[in-house]
mmCIF file of C-alpha atoms in Angstrom:
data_model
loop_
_atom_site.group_PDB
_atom_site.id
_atom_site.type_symbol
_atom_site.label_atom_id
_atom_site.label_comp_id
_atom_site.label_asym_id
_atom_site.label_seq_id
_atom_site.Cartn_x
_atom_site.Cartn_y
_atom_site.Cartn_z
ATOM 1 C CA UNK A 4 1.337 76.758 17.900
ATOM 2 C CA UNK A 5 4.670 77.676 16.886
ATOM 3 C CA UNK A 6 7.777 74.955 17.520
ATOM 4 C CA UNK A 7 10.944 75.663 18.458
ATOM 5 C CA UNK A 8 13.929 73.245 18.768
ATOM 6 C CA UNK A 9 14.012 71.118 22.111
ATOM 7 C CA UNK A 10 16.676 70.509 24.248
ATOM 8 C CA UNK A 11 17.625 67.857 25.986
ATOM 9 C CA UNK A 12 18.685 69.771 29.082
ATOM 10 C CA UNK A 13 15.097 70.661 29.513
ATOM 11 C CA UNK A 14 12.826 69.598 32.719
ATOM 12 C CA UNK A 15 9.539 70.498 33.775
ATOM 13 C CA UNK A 16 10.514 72.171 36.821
ATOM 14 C CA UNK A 17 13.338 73.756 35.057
ATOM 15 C CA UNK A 18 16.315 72.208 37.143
ATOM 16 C CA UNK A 19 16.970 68.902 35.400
ATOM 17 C CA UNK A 20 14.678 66.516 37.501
ATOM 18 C CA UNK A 21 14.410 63.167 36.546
ATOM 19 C CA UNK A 22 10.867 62.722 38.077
ATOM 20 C CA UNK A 23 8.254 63.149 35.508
ATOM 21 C CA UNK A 24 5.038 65.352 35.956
ATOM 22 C CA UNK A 25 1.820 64.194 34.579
ATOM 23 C CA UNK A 26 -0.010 66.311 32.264
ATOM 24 C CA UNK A 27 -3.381 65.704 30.052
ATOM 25 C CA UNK A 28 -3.798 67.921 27.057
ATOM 26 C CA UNK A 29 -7.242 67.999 25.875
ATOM 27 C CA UNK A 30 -8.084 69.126 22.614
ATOM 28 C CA UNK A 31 -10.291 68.550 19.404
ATOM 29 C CA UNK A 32 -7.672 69.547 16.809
ATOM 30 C CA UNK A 33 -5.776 66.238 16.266
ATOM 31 C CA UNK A 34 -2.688 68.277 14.917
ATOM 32 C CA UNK A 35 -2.190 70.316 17.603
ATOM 33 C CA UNK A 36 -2.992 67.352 20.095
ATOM 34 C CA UNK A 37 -0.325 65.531 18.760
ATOM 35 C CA UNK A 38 1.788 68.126 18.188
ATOM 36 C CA UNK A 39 1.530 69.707 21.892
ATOM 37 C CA UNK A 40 1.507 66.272 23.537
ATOM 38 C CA UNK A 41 5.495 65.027 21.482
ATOM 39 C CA UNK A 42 6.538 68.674 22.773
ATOM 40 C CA UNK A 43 6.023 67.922 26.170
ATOM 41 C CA UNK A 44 6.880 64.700 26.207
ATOM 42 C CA UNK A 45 10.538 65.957 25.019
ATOM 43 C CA UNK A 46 10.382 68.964 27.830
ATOM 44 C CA UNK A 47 9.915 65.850 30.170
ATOM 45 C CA UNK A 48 6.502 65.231 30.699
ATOM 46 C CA UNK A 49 4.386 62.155 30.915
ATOM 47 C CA UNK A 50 1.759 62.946 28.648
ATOM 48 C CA UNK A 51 -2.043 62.012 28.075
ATOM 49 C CA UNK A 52 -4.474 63.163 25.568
ATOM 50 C CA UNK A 53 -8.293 63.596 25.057
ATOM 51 C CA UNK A 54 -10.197 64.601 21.777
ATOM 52 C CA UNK A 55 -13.488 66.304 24.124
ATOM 53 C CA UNK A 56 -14.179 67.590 27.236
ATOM 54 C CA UNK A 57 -16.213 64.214 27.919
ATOM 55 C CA UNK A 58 -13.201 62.294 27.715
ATOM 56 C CA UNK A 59 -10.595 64.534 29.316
ATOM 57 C CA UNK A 60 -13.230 64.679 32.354
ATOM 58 C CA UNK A 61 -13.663 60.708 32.706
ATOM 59 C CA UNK A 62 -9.359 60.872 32.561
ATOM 60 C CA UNK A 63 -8.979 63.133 34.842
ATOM 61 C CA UNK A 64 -11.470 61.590 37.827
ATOM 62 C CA UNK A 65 -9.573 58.265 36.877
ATOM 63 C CA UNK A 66 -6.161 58.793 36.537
ATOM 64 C CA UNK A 67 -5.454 62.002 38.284
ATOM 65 C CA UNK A 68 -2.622 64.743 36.601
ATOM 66 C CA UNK A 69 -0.319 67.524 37.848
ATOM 67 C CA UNK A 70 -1.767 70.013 35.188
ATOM 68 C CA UNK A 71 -4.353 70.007 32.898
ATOM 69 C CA UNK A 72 -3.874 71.763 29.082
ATOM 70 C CA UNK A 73 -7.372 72.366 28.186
ATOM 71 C CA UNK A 74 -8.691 74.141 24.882
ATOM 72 C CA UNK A 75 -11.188 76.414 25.274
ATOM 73 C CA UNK A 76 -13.974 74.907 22.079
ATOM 74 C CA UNK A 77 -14.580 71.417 22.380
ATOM 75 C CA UNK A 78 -17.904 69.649 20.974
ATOM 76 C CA UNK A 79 -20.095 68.778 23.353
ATOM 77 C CA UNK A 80 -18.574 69.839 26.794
ATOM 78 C CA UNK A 81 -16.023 72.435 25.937
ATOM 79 C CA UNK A 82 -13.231 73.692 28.055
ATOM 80 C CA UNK A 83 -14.897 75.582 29.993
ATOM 81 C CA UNK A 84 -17.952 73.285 31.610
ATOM 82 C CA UNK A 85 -14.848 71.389 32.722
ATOM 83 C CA UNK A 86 -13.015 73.897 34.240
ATOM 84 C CA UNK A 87 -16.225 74.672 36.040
ATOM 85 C CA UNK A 88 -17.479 70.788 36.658
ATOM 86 C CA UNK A 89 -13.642 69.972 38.265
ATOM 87 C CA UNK A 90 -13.769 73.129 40.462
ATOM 88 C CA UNK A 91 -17.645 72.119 41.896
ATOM 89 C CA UNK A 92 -16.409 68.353 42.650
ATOM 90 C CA UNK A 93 -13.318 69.711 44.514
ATOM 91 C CA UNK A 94 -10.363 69.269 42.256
ATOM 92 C CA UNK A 95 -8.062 71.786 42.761
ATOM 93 C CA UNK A 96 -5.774 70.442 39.607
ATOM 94 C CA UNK A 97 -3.749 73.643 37.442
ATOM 95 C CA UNK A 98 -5.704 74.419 34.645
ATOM 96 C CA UNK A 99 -4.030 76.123 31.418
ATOM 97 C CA UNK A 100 -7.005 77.095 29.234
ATOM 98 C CA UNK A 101 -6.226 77.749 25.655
ATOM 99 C CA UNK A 102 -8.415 79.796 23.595
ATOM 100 C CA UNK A 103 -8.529 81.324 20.363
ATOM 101 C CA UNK A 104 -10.612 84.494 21.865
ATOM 102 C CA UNK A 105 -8.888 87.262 22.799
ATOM 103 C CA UNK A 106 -11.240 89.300 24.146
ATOM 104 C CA UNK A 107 -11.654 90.945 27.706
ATOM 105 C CA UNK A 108 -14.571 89.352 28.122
ATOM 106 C CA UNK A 109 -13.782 85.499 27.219
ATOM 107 C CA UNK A 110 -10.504 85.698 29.160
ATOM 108 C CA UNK A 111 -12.227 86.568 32.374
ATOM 109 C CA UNK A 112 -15.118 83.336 31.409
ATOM 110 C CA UNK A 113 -12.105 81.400 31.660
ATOM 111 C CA UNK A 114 -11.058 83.062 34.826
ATOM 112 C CA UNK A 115 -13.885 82.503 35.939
ATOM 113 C CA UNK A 116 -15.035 78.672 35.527
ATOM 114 C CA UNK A 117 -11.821 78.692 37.799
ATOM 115 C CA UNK A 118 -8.615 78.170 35.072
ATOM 116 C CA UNK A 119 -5.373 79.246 36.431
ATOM 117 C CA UNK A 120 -4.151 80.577 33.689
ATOM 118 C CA UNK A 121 -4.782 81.001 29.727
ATOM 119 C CA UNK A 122 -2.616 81.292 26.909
ATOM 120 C CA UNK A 123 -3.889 82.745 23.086
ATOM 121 C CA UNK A 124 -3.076 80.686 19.902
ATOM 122 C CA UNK A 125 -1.412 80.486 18.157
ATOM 123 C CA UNK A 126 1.502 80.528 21.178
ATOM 124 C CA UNK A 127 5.057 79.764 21.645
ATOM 125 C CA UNK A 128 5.796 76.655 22.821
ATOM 126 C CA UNK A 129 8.460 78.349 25.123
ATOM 127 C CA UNK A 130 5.753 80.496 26.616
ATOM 128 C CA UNK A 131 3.738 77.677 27.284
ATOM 129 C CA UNK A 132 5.962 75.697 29.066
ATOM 130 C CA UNK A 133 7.174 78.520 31.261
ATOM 131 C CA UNK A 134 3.566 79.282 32.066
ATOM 132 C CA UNK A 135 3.163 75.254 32.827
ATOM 133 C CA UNK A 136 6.220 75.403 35.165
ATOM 134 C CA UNK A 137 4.738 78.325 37.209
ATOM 135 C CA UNK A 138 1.528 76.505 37.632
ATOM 136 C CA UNK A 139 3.211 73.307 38.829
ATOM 137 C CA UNK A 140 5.492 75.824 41.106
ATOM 138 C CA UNK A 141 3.152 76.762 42.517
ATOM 139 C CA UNK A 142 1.020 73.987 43.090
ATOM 140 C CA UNK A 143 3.943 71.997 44.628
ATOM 141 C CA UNK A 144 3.129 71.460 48.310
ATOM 142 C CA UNK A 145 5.885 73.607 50.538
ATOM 143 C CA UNK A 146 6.869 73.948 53.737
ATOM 144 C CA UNK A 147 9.269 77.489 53.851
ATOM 145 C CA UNK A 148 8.145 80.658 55.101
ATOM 146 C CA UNK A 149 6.403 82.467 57.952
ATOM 147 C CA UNK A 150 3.232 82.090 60.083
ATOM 148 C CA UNK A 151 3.126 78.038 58.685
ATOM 149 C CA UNK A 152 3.364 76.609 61.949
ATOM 150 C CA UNK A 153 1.935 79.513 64.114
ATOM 151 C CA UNK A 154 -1.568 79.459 63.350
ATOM 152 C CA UNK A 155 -1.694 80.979 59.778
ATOM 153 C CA UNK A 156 -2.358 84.709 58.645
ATOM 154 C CA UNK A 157 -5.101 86.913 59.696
ATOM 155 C CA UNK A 158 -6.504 90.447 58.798
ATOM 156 C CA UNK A 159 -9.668 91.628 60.559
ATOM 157 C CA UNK A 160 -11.883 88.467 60.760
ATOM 158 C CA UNK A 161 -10.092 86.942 57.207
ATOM 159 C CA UNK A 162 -7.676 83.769 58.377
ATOM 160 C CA UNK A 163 -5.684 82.218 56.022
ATOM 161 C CA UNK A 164 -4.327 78.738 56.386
ATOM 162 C CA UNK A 165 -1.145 78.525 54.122
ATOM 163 C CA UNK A 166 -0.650 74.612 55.183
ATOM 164 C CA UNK A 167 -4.113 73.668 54.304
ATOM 165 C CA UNK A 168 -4.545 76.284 51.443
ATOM 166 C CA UNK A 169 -8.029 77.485 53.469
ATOM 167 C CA UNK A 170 -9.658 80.729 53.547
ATOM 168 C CA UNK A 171 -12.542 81.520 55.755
ATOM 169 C CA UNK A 172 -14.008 85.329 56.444
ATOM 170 C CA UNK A 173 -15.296 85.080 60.230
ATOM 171 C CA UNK A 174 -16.950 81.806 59.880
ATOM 172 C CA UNK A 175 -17.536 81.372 56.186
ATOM 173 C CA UNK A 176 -14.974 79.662 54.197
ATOM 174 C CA UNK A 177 -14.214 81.119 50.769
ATOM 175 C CA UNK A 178 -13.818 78.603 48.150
ATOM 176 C CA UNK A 179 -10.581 79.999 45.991
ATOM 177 C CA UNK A 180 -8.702 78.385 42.966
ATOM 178 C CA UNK A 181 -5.039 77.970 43.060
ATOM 179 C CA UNK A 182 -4.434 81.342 41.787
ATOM 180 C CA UNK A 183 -6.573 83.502 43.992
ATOM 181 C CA UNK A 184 -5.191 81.842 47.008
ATOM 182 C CA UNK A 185 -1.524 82.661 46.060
ATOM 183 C CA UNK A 186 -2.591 86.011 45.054
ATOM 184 C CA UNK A 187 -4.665 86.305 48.777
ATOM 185 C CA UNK A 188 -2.042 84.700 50.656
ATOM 186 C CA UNK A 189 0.918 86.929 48.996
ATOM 187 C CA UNK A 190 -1.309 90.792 49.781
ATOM 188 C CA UNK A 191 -2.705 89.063 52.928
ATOM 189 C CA UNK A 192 1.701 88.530 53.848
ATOM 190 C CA UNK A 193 2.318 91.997 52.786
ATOM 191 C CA UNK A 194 -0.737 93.761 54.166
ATOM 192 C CA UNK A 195 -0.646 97.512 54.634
ATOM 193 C CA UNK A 196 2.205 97.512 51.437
ATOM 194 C CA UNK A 197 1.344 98.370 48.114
ATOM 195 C CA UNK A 198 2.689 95.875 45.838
ATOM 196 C CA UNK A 199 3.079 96.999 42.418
ATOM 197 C CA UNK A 200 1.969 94.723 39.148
ATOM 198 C CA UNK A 201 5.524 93.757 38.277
ATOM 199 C CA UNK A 202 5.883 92.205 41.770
ATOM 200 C CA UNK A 203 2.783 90.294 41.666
ATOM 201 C CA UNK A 204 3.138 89.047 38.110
ATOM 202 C CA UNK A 205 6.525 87.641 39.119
ATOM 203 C CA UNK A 206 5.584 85.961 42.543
ATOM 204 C CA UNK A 207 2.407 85.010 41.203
ATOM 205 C CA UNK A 208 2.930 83.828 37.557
ATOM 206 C CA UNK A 209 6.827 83.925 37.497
ATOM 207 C CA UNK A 210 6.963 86.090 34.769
ATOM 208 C CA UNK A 211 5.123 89.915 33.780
ATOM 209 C CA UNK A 212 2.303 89.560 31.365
ATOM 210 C CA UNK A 213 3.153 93.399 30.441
ATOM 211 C CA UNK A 214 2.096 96.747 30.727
ATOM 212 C CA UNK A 215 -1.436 95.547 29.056
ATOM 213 C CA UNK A 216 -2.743 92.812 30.240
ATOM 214 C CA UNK A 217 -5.907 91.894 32.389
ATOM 215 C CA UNK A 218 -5.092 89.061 34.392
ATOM 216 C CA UNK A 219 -4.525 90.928 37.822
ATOM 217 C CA UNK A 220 -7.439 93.155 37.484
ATOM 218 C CA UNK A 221 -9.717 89.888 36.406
ATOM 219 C CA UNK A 222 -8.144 88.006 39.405
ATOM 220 C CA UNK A 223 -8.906 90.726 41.520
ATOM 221 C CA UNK A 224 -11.998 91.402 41.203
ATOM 222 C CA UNK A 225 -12.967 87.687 41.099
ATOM 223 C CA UNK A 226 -11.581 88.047 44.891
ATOM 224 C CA UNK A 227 -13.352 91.543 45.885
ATOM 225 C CA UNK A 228 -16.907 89.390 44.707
ATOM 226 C CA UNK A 229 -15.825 86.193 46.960
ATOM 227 C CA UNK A 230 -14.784 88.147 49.662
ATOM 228 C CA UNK A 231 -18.300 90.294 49.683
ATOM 229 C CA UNK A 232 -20.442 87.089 49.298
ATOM 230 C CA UNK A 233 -18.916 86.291 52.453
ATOM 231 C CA UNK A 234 -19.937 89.147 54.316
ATOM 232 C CA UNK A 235 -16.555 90.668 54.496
ATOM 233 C CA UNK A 236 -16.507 94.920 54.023
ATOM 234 C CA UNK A 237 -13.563 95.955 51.391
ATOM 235 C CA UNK A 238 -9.840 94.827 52.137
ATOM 236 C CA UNK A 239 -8.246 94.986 48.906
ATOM 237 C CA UNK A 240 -7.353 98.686 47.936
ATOM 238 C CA UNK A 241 -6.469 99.574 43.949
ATOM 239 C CA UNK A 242 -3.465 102.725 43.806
ATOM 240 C CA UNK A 243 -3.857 103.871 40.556
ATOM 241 C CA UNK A 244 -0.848 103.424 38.210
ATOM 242 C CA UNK A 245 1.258 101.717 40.485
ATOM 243 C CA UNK A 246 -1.123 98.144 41.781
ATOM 244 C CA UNK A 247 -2.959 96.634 45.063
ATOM 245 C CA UNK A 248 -2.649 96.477 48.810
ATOM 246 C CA UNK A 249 -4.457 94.941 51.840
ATOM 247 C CA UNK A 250 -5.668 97.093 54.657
ATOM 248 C CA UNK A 251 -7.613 96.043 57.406
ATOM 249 C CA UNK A 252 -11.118 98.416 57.479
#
């Protein structure tokens, strides 16, 4: 983890709020613990901490937090038997996963046991917390935009509710994580329109990854398997060099 300076201007959701968001880091290394939880505590945060998965878990089911900082190797139950134990009880909580593999393969087992996002160490604090904002953005329960109040969205037999954040194909309901609902509800809003990576990064994550990264394609195709366990044929189209679209079959 690399520091920078912190301001006092700073605010978790970026616009000087005075109400304070409640995160839990979890993590075995006490220096980077420590170290992560006095950073965001001065970005704004009301901060908890847990040495193991064990503990994090019995936290979280007491106390309830906004986001969840959760490294990937823990003794015992690591990072990701949480991810995955949260995500079978129901608790939809952000998850930032941070791992020291870099691989294709570990990022998407991350992806997979349902984290919202992952960040490699060692990071920059400012990257973290701009990834932590994005989750909590988009977490944050809204009320804006179309088709809220008239019924929800629907493509062939897939209906989305955007109020209740529920996704059922004919009458099976998918069970999605925060980030494959927002990523379903945004190609679902735009369907028939390709919308290239850059666009999706930035609704999605609030930022672009880059020309190289994974994430879309791994969120992607976690969708294309939920969507076929339910039955439904394929609705989400890849064009080549340019990024994804919805189309009814």
């Amino acid at each position: 983890m690399r520091n920078r300076a912190p301001t006092d201007e700073s605010s978790p959701d970026g616009a000087g709020s005075s109400d304070k968001r409640r995160v839990l880091v979890a993590d075995d290394d006490r220096a980077i613990r420590e170290s992560l939880a006095r950073a965001l505590e001065l970005e704004g945060y009301d901060v908890a901490t847990a040495v193991d998965g064990v503990e994090a878990l019995t936290r979280i089911r007491r106390d309830g937090f906004d986001a969840l900082v959760v490294d990937v190797m823990m003794p015992d139950v690591d990072g990701l038997a949480v991810c995955r134990l949260l995500r079978a009880e129901g608790d939809r909580t952000p998850v930032l996963m941070l791992t020291a593999r870099v691989e294709t393969p570990d990022r998407v087992a991350g992806l997979d046991a349902g984290a919202d996002d992952y960040l490699a160490k060692p990071f920059e604090l400012d990257e973290l917390f701009a990834r932590l904002r994005a989750l909590l953005r988009r977490a944050a329960p809204t009320t804006d935009g179309p088709d809220r109040s008239a019924g929800g969205l629907q493509v062939a037999a897939l209906r989305i509710d955007p109020a209740a954040r529920r996704v059922w194909w004919a009458d099976t309901e998918l069970a999605l994580s925060k980030t494959e609902f927002d990523l379903l509800e945004l190609m679902v809003r735009n369907e028939g329109i390709v919308l290239d990576h850059s666009t999706v990064y930035e609704r999605i994550w609030g930022y672009d990854f880059g020309a190289d990264s994974k994430n879309l394609a791994v969120y992607v195709g976690y969708l294309r398997r939920k969507l076929a366990a339910a039955g439904a044929p394929p609705l989400i189209h890849t064009v080549r060099g340019v990024g994804y679209a919805v189309r009814k079959p």
